[in-house]
Amino acid sequence: MKNAGKAVVGLVVTVLLLWYVLQDVDFGEVLANIATGNMSLLAASVFVATFGFLIRALRWRVLLAPVLPESRLRSRFAGVAIGFMANNILPARMGEFARPYAFSRLEPVSITAAFGSLVVERFMDGVILLLFLVIPVFTPAFPDVNALLEGGGLAIFQGAVALVLGVLLALVLMAAIPDHFLAMARFFVGFLPGRWAGRIIELLEGLLDSMAIMRDPKLLALGFAWSLFFWTWHGLSFWLGMLAFGIDTGWFSAMFTEAVVGFGVALPSAPGFFGTFHASANFALTTVYGVSEAQSLAFAFAYHFGGWIPITLIGLWYTWRLGLSLGDIGSAEEQVHEAQEDATWGDDDDGRETVDEG
């Protein structure tokens, strides 16, 4: 399988991280903390986290504006739900491709253009999460900064900053000089077989079209405003979830934990971000804020699994509603690479299947 290597690497990372966070912990104590947690607060945190996917769908309209000024909220939410469902149960982060694939079946936009809007989304998310990572460090309630720099924390912190700044530079160049960038890309891919060169240029054209938002100050500001709102809202779910297990270290600690987890789950893992989520939350709460491992892991396992269930079920429902199968979703990466820019929803002349939402 094409993605077998990615799946194996992700599984190995998950196993190693789960072993690492549990090696010095009595898992029975973690389960006891989960059993004695405040289930009402946990339910509230899961509700807030699940509602956040609707906020993602609302924000997506702004990011799609350069390529699709008008789109239905229902279609955007279906794409978001299917994408996160795929990330939760399929290997190799298939949801990154499943989301634009599903959306392109519902709206008149090419898969590559929809995929390009997600590149801009990841950039905005990275900038906001970097702010959420840094701001708590300068608050009075933040523990000794040395705690952050121990146990590999400095490398993680520096890596996150370098990653966001690197992506920022690349995207700014692509947005500022798109024609020059595309001409340069055509020159370099000219050494590749024609089939591969065509796919790469097609993907880049879709990305550059979607990145027009980077050249529109109003849309850019609106996109960042929505991103700030979403991650603040999502931070509320972290704060409620932490309170459910007696972790009362303040709002900024929830913001910091959310940011660490946000960057941590970017690492390869098994489906559902198992291991990366738990290790990141444990680092933020135990290593930095001094919370007991039994408490931090009780929060990590309960919050993560509680949030995993609803969006997975919603995504599966939409997959069934649209007449798709998990096999179709699993082939989304190939569909992205093979998509044509002029493919439109509901056009029977181009050979695409028309989706009836009923």
PDB file of N, CA, C and O in Angstrom, residues 136-193:
ATOM      1  N   PRO A 136       1.232  32.641  27.580  1.00  0.00           N
ATOM      2  CA  PRO A 136       1.205  32.185  28.975  1.00  0.00           C
ATOM      3  C   PRO A 136       2.568  32.247  29.671  1.00  0.00           C
ATOM      4  O   PRO A 136       2.636  32.385  30.899  1.00  0.00           O
ATOM      5  N   VAL A 137       3.654  32.141  28.896  1.00  0.00           N
ATOM      6  CA  VAL A 137       4.991  32.164  29.489  1.00  0.00           C
ATOM      7  C   VAL A 137       5.246  33.489  30.191  1.00  0.00           C
ATOM      8  O   VAL A 137       5.991  33.554  31.181  1.00  0.00           O
ATOM      9  N   PHE A 138       4.602  34.568  29.744  1.00  0.00           N
ATOM     10  CA  PHE A 138       4.846  35.893  30.299  1.00  0.00           C
ATOM     11  C   PHE A 138       3.788  36.325  31.306  1.00  0.00           C
ATOM     12  O   PHE A 138       3.737  37.490  31.690  1.00  0.00           O
ATOM     13  N   THR A 139       2.941  35.381  31.723  1.00  0.00           N
ATOM     14  CA  THR A 139       1.946  35.693  32.746  1.00  0.00           C
ATOM     15  C   THR A 139       2.486  35.352  34.128  1.00  0.00           C
ATOM     16  O   THR A 139       3.324  34.454  34.270  1.00  0.00           O
ATOM     17  N   PRO A 140       2.039  36.064  35.173  1.00  0.00           N
ATOM     18  CA  PRO A 140       2.541  35.819  36.530  1.00  0.00           C
ATOM     19  C   PRO A 140       2.327  34.390  37.022  1.00  0.00           C
ATOM     20  O   PRO A 140       3.112  33.883  37.827  1.00  0.00           O
ATOM     21  N   ALA A 141       1.260  33.732  36.532  1.00  0.00           N
ATOM     22  CA  ALA A 141       0.940  32.391  37.026  1.00  0.00           C
ATOM     23  C   ALA A 141       1.792  31.300  36.393  1.00  0.00           C
ATOM     24  O   ALA A 141       1.738  30.145  36.832  1.00  0.00           O
ATOM     25  N   PHE A 142       2.587  31.657  35.373  1.00  0.00           N
ATOM     26  CA  PHE A 142       3.386  30.624  34.710  1.00  0.00           C
ATOM     27  C   PHE A 142       4.505  30.172  35.635  1.00  0.00           C
ATOM     28  O   PHE A 142       5.182  30.993  36.259  1.00  0.00           O
ATOM     29  N   PRO A 143       4.730  28.853  35.731  1.00  0.00           N
ATOM     30  CA  PRO A 143       5.788  28.326  36.602  1.00  0.00           C
ATOM     31  C   PRO A 143       7.172  28.782  36.149  1.00  0.00           C
ATOM     32  O   PRO A 143       7.315  29.476  35.139  1.00  0.00           O
ATOM     33  N   ASP A 144       8.174  28.378  36.880  1.00  0.00           N
ATOM     34  CA  ASP A 144       9.551  28.688  36.516  1.00  0.00           C
ATOM     35  C   ASP A 144       9.794  28.284  35.068  1.00  0.00           C
ATOM     36  O   ASP A 144       9.553  27.146  34.676  1.00  0.00           O
ATOM     37  N   VAL A 145      10.263  29.243  34.265  1.00  0.00           N
ATOM     38  CA  VAL A 145      10.446  28.976  32.840  1.00  0.00           C
ATOM     39  C   VAL A 145      11.435  27.844  32.597  1.00  0.00           C
ATOM     40  O   VAL A 145      11.422  27.205  31.544  1.00  0.00           O
ATOM     41  N   ASN A 146      12.288  27.544  33.593  1.00  0.00           N
ATOM     42  CA  ASN A 146      13.240  26.439  33.434  1.00  0.00           C
ATOM     43  C   ASN A 146      12.521  25.109  33.241  1.00  0.00           C
ATOM     44  O   ASN A 146      13.040  24.201  32.595  1.00  0.00           O
ATOM     45  N   ALA A 147      11.328  25.010  33.822  1.00  0.00           N
ATOM     46  CA  ALA A 147      10.561  23.770  33.659  1.00  0.00           C
ATOM     47  C   ALA A 147      10.212  23.532  32.204  1.00  0.00           C
ATOM     48  O   ALA A 147      10.168  22.396  31.728  1.00  0.00           O
ATOM     49  N   LEU A 148       9.966  24.636  31.490  1.00  0.00           N
ATOM     50  CA  LEU A 148       9.629  24.515  30.077  1.00  0.00           C
ATOM     51  C   LEU A 148      10.816  24.042  29.265  1.00  0.00           C
ATOM     52  O   LEU A 148      10.659  23.345  28.258  1.00  0.00           O
ATOM     53  N   LEU A 149      12.012  24.411  29.703  1.00  0.00           N
ATOM     54  CA  LEU A 149      13.203  24.146  28.906  1.00  0.00           C
ATOM     55  C   LEU A 149      13.857  22.818  29.239  1.00  0.00           C
ATOM     56  O   LEU A 149      14.853  22.445  28.644  1.00  0.00           O
ATOM     57  N   GLU A 150      13.324  22.097  30.221  1.00  0.00           N
ATOM     58  CA  GLU A 150      13.889  20.807  30.592  1.00  0.00           C
ATOM     59  C   GLU A 150      13.211  19.683  29.817  1.00  0.00           C
ATOM     60  O   GLU A 150      12.132  19.837  29.269  1.00  0.00           O
ATOM     61  N   GLY A 151      13.876  18.530  29.804  1.00  0.00           N
ATOM     62  CA  GLY A 151      13.284  17.329  29.209  1.00  0.00           C
ATOM     63  C   GLY A 151      12.940  17.465  27.738  1.00  0.00           C
ATOM     64  O   GLY A 151      11.928  16.961  27.273  1.00  0.00           O
ATOM     65  N   GLY A 152      13.762  18.196  26.995  1.00  0.00           N
ATOM     66  CA  GLY A 152      13.489  18.358  25.566  1.00  0.00           C
ATOM     67  C   GLY A 152      12.532  19.477  25.251  1.00  0.00           C
ATOM     68  O   GLY A 152      12.207  19.716  24.088  1.00  0.00           O
ATOM     69  N   GLY A 153      12.080  20.189  26.284  1.00  0.00           N
ATOM     70  CA  GLY A 153      11.123  21.264  26.059  1.00  0.00           C
ATOM     71  C   GLY A 153      11.677  22.382  25.198  1.00  0.00           C
ATOM     72  O   GLY A 153      10.967  22.953  24.371  1.00  0.00           O
ATOM     73  N   LEU A 154      12.959  22.719  25.402  1.00  0.00           N
ATOM     74  CA  LEU A 154      13.568  23.784  24.616  1.00  0.00           C
ATOM     75  C   LEU A 154      13.563  23.418  23.126  1.00  0.00           C
ATOM     76  O   LEU A 154      13.240  24.250  22.279  1.00  0.00           O
ATOM     77  N   ALA A 155      13.911  22.174  22.820  1.00  0.00           N
ATOM     78  CA  ALA A 155      13.937  21.742  21.416  1.00  0.00           C
ATOM     79  C   ALA A 155      12.546  21.805  20.805  1.00  0.00           C
ATOM     80  O   ALA A 155      12.372  22.230  19.652  1.00  0.00           O
ATOM     81  N   ILE A 156      11.540  21.407  21.576  1.00  0.00           N
ATOM     82  CA  ILE A 156      10.163  21.445  21.089  1.00  0.00           C
ATOM     83  C   ILE A 156       9.736  22.887  20.838  1.00  0.00           C
ATOM     84  O   ILE A 156       9.149  23.225  19.809  1.00  0.00           O
ATOM     85  N   PHE A 157      10.062  23.749  21.797  1.00  0.00           N
ATOM     86  CA  PHE A 157       9.688  25.151  21.696  1.00  0.00           C
ATOM     87  C   PHE A 157      10.349  25.805  20.484  1.00  0.00           C
ATOM     88  O   PHE A 157       9.700  26.472  19.684  1.00  0.00           O
ATOM     89  N   GLN A 158      11.657  25.582  20.343  1.00  0.00           N
ATOM     90  CA  GLN A 158      12.382  26.166  19.220  1.00  0.00           C
ATOM     91  C   GLN A 158      11.906  25.584  17.888  1.00  0.00           C
ATOM     92  O   GLN A 158      11.789  26.305  16.898  1.00  0.00           O
ATOM     93  N   GLY A 159      11.623  24.282  17.878  1.00  0.00           N
ATOM     94  CA  GLY A 159      11.141  23.646  16.668  1.00  0.00           C
ATOM     95  C   GLY A 159       9.803  24.204  16.224  1.00  0.00           C
ATOM     96  O   GLY A 159       9.574  24.427  15.029  1.00  0.00           O
ATOM     97  N   ALA A 160       8.912  24.448  17.188  1.00  0.00           N
ATOM     98  CA  ALA A 160       7.595  24.999  16.863  1.00  0.00           C
ATOM     99  C   ALA A 160       7.733  26.392  16.271  1.00  0.00           C
ATOM    100  O   ALA A 160       7.091  26.728  15.266  1.00  0.00           O
ATOM    101  N   VAL A 161       8.578  27.209  16.882  1.00  0.00           N
ATOM    102  CA  VAL A 161       8.785  28.565  16.376  1.00  0.00           C
ATOM    103  C   VAL A 161       9.380  28.523  14.966  1.00  0.00           C
ATOM    104  O   VAL A 161       8.925  29.221  14.051  1.00  0.00           O
ATOM    105  N   ALA A 162      10.411  27.679  14.778  1.00  0.00           N
ATOM    106  CA  ALA A 162      11.066  27.583  13.469  1.00  0.00           C
ATOM    107  C   ALA A 162      10.099  27.091  12.399  1.00  0.00           C
ATOM    108  O   ALA A 162      10.106  27.573  11.261  1.00  0.00           O
ATOM    109  N   LEU A 163       9.251  26.122  12.761  1.00  0.00           N
ATOM    110  CA  LEU A 163       8.290  25.569  11.804  1.00  0.00           C
ATOM    111  C   LEU A 163       7.306  26.632  11.335  1.00  0.00           C
ATOM    112  O   LEU A 163       7.074  26.807  10.136  1.00  0.00           O
ATOM    113  N   VAL A 164       6.736  27.361  12.297  1.00  0.00           N
ATOM    114  CA  VAL A 164       5.746  28.376  11.937  1.00  0.00           C
ATOM    115  C   VAL A 164       6.381  29.490  11.110  1.00  0.00           C
ATOM    116  O   VAL A 164       5.833  29.932  10.105  1.00  0.00           O
ATOM    117  N   LEU A 165       7.580  29.941  11.521  1.00  0.00           N
ATOM    118  CA  LEU A 165       8.253  31.003  10.780  1.00  0.00           C
ATOM    119  C   LEU A 165       8.640  30.538   9.371  1.00  0.00           C
ATOM    120  O   LEU A 165       8.543  31.305   8.404  1.00  0.00           O
ATOM    121  N   GLY A 166       9.065  29.273   9.248  1.00  0.00           N
ATOM    122  CA  GLY A 166       9.421  28.740   7.938  1.00  0.00           C
ATOM    123  C   GLY A 166       8.230  28.669   7.010  1.00  0.00           C
ATOM    124  O   GLY A 166       8.297  29.057   5.838  1.00  0.00           O
ATOM    125  N   VAL A 167       7.120  28.173   7.532  1.00  0.00           N
ATOM    126  CA  VAL A 167       5.894  28.098   6.727  1.00  0.00           C
ATOM    127  C   VAL A 167       5.414  29.500   6.370  1.00  0.00           C
ATOM    128  O   VAL A 167       4.962  29.762   5.245  1.00  0.00           O
ATOM    129  N   LEU A 168       5.521  30.428   7.328  1.00  0.00           N
ATOM    130  CA  LEU A 168       5.116  31.813   7.075  1.00  0.00           C
ATOM    131  C   LEU A 168       5.910  32.397   5.911  1.00  0.00           C
ATOM    132  O   LEU A 168       5.338  32.997   4.996  1.00  0.00           O
ATOM    133  N   LEU A 169       7.220  32.206   5.929  1.00  0.00           N
ATOM    134  CA  LEU A 169       8.068  32.737   4.863  1.00  0.00           C
ATOM    135  C   LEU A 169       7.688  32.137   3.508  1.00  0.00           C
ATOM    136  O   LEU A 169       7.558  32.856   2.507  1.00  0.00           O
ATOM    137  N   ALA A 170       7.503  30.810   3.473  1.00  0.00           N
ATOM    138  CA  ALA A 170       7.161  30.151   2.211  1.00  0.00           C
ATOM    139  C   ALA A 170       5.824  30.645   1.671  1.00  0.00           C
ATOM    140  O   ALA A 170       5.688  30.941   0.475  1.00  0.00           O
ATOM    141  N   LEU A 171       4.835  30.766   2.543  1.00  0.00           N
ATOM    142  CA  LEU A 171       3.514  31.194   2.091  1.00  0.00           C
ATOM    143  C   LEU A 171       3.502  32.656   1.665  1.00  0.00           C
ATOM    144  O   LEU A 171       2.798  33.029   0.716  1.00  0.00           O
ATOM    145  N   VAL A 172       4.263  33.488   2.363  1.00  0.00           N
ATOM    146  CA  VAL A 172       4.334  34.895   1.980  1.00  0.00           C
ATOM    147  C   VAL A 172       4.944  35.030   0.588  1.00  0.00           C
ATOM    148  O   VAL A 172       4.464  35.803  -0.254  1.00  0.00           O
ATOM    149  N   LEU A 173       5.998  34.265   0.316  1.00  0.00           N
ATOM    150  CA  LEU A 173       6.618  34.297  -1.010  1.00  0.00           C
ATOM    151  C   LEU A 173       5.651  33.814  -2.083  1.00  0.00           C
ATOM    152  O   LEU A 173       5.553  34.392  -3.170  1.00  0.00           O
ATOM    153  N   MET A 174       4.919  32.739  -1.774  1.00  0.00           N
ATOM    154  CA  MET A 174       3.959  32.212  -2.748  1.00  0.00           C
ATOM    155  C   MET A 174       2.828  33.198  -3.002  1.00  0.00           C
ATOM    156  O   MET A 174       2.339  33.317  -4.121  1.00  0.00           O
ATOM    157  N   ALA A 175       2.425  33.911  -1.953  1.00  0.00           N
ATOM    158  CA  ALA A 175       1.331  34.864  -2.108  1.00  0.00           C
ATOM    159  C   ALA A 175       1.790  36.152  -2.761  1.00  0.00           C
ATOM    160  O   ALA A 175       1.059  36.761  -3.547  1.00  0.00           O
ATOM    161  N   ALA A 176       3.027  36.593  -2.469  1.00  0.00           N
ATOM    162  CA  ALA A 176       3.519  37.880  -2.962  1.00  0.00           C
ATOM    163  C   ALA A 176       3.940  37.808  -4.427  1.00  0.00           C
ATOM    164  O   ALA A 176       3.734  38.759  -5.189  1.00  0.00           O
ATOM    165  N   ILE A 177       4.563  36.709  -4.819  1.00  0.00           N
ATOM    166  CA  ILE A 177       5.048  36.587  -6.205  1.00  0.00           C
ATOM    167  C   ILE A 177       4.577  35.261  -6.808  1.00  0.00           C
ATOM    168  O   ILE A 177       5.398  34.404  -7.163  1.00  0.00           O
ATOM    169  N   PRO A 178       3.262  35.071  -6.925  1.00  0.00           N
ATOM    170  CA  PRO A 178       2.741  33.775  -7.391  1.00  0.00           C
ATOM    171  C   PRO A 178       3.204  33.400  -8.791  1.00  0.00           C
ATOM    172  O   PRO A 178       3.513  32.238  -9.057  1.00  0.00           O
ATOM    173  N   ASP A 179       3.247  34.383  -9.705  1.00  0.00           N
ATOM    174  CA  ASP A 179       3.649  34.071 -11.084  1.00  0.00           C
ATOM    175  C   ASP A 179       5.109  33.614 -11.150  1.00  0.00           C
ATOM    176  O   ASP A 179       5.435  32.642 -11.832  1.00  0.00           O
ATOM    177  N   HIS A 180       5.974  34.316 -10.440  1.00  0.00           N
ATOM    178  CA  HIS A 180       7.382  33.937 -10.413  1.00  0.00           C
ATOM    179  C   HIS A 180       7.567  32.572  -9.753  1.00  0.00           C
ATOM    180  O   HIS A 180       8.368  31.748 -10.188  1.00  0.00           O
ATOM    181  N   PHE A 181       6.795  32.353  -8.673  1.00  0.00           N
ATOM    182  CA  PHE A 181       6.880  31.077  -7.962  1.00  0.00           C
ATOM    183  C   PHE A 181       6.467  29.928  -8.873  1.00  0.00           C
ATOM    184  O   PHE A 181       7.125  28.885  -8.920  1.00  0.00           O
ATOM    185  N   LEU A 182       5.376  30.126  -9.620  1.00  0.00           N
ATOM    186  CA  LEU A 182       4.876  29.072 -10.500  1.00  0.00           C
ATOM    187  C   LEU A 182       5.846  28.832 -11.662  1.00  0.00           C
ATOM    188  O   LEU A 182       6.073  27.682 -12.059  1.00  0.00           O
ATOM    189  N   ALA A 183       6.424  29.917 -12.183  1.00  0.00           N
ATOM    190  CA  ALA A 183       7.399  29.765 -13.273  1.00  0.00           C
ATOM    191  C   ALA A 183       8.619  28.985 -12.791  1.00  0.00           C
ATOM    192  O   ALA A 183       9.156  28.123 -13.495  1.00  0.00           O
ATOM    193  N   MET A 184       9.051  29.288 -11.565  1.00  0.00           N
ATOM    194  CA  MET A 184      10.192  28.574 -10.999  1.00  0.00           C
ATOM    195  C   MET A 184       9.850  27.097 -10.791  1.00  0.00           C
ATOM    196  O   MET A 184      10.669  26.206 -11.052  1.00  0.00           O
ATOM    197  N   ALA A 185       8.618  26.847 -10.324  1.00  0.00           N
ATOM    198  CA  ALA A 185       8.184  25.471 -10.105  1.00  0.00           C
ATOM    199  C   ALA A 185       8.136  24.702 -11.416  1.00  0.00           C
ATOM    200  O   ALA A 185       8.555  23.538 -11.482  1.00  0.00           O
ATOM    201  N   ARG A 186       7.650  25.341 -12.471  1.00  0.00           N
ATOM    202  CA  ARG A 186       7.586  24.673 -13.782  1.00  0.00           C
ATOM    203  C   ARG A 186       8.990  24.302 -14.271  1.00  0.00           C
ATOM    204  O   ARG A 186       9.192  23.251 -14.883  1.00  0.00           O
ATOM    205  N   PHE A 187       9.955  25.186 -13.993  1.00  0.00           N
ATOM    206  CA  PHE A 187      11.330  24.905 -14.406  1.00  0.00           C
ATOM    207  C   PHE A 187      11.863  23.656 -13.706  1.00  0.00           C
ATOM    208  O   PHE A 187      12.424  22.756 -14.338  1.00  0.00           O
ATOM    209  N   PHE A 188      11.655  23.585 -12.393  1.00  0.00           N
ATOM    210  CA  PHE A 188      12.212  22.465 -11.630  1.00  0.00           C
ATOM    211  C   PHE A 188      11.482  21.156 -11.903  1.00  0.00           C
ATOM    212  O   PHE A 188      12.115  20.094 -11.974  1.00  0.00           O
ATOM    213  N   VAL A 189      10.161  21.194 -12.059  1.00  0.00           N
ATOM    214  CA  VAL A 189       9.436  19.942 -12.309  1.00  0.00           C
ATOM    215  C   VAL A 189       9.614  19.482 -13.754  1.00  0.00           C
ATOM    216  O   VAL A 189       9.228  18.373 -14.094  1.00  0.00           O
ATOM    217  N   GLY A 190      10.205  20.351 -14.593  1.00  0.00           N
ATOM    218  CA  GLY A 190      10.454  19.963 -15.968  1.00  0.00           C
ATOM    219  C   GLY A 190      11.382  18.771 -16.083  1.00  0.00           C
ATOM    220  O   GLY A 190      11.414  18.097 -17.117  1.00  0.00           O
ATOM    221  N   PHE A 191      12.137  18.483 -15.008  1.00  0.00           N
ATOM    222  CA  PHE A 191      13.045  17.339 -15.011  1.00  0.00           C
ATOM    223  C   PHE A 191      12.341  16.041 -14.618  1.00  0.00           C
ATOM    224  O   PHE A 191      12.928  14.971 -14.672  1.00  0.00           O
ATOM    225  N   LEU A 192      11.069  16.153 -14.219  1.00  0.00           N
ATOM    226  CA  LEU A 192      10.307  14.977 -13.815  1.00  0.00           C
ATOM    227  C   LEU A 192       9.502  14.438 -14.983  1.00  0.00           C
ATOM    228  O   LEU A 192       9.267  15.140 -15.970  1.00  0.00           O
ATOM    229  N   PRO A 193       9.049  13.167 -14.873  1.00  0.00           N
ATOM    230  CA  PRO A 193       8.153  12.637 -15.907  1.00  0.00           C
ATOM    231  C   PRO A 193       6.930  13.512 -16.068  1.00  0.00           C
ATOM    232  O   PRO A 193       6.452  14.121 -15.099  1.00  0.00           O
TER     233      PRO A 193
END
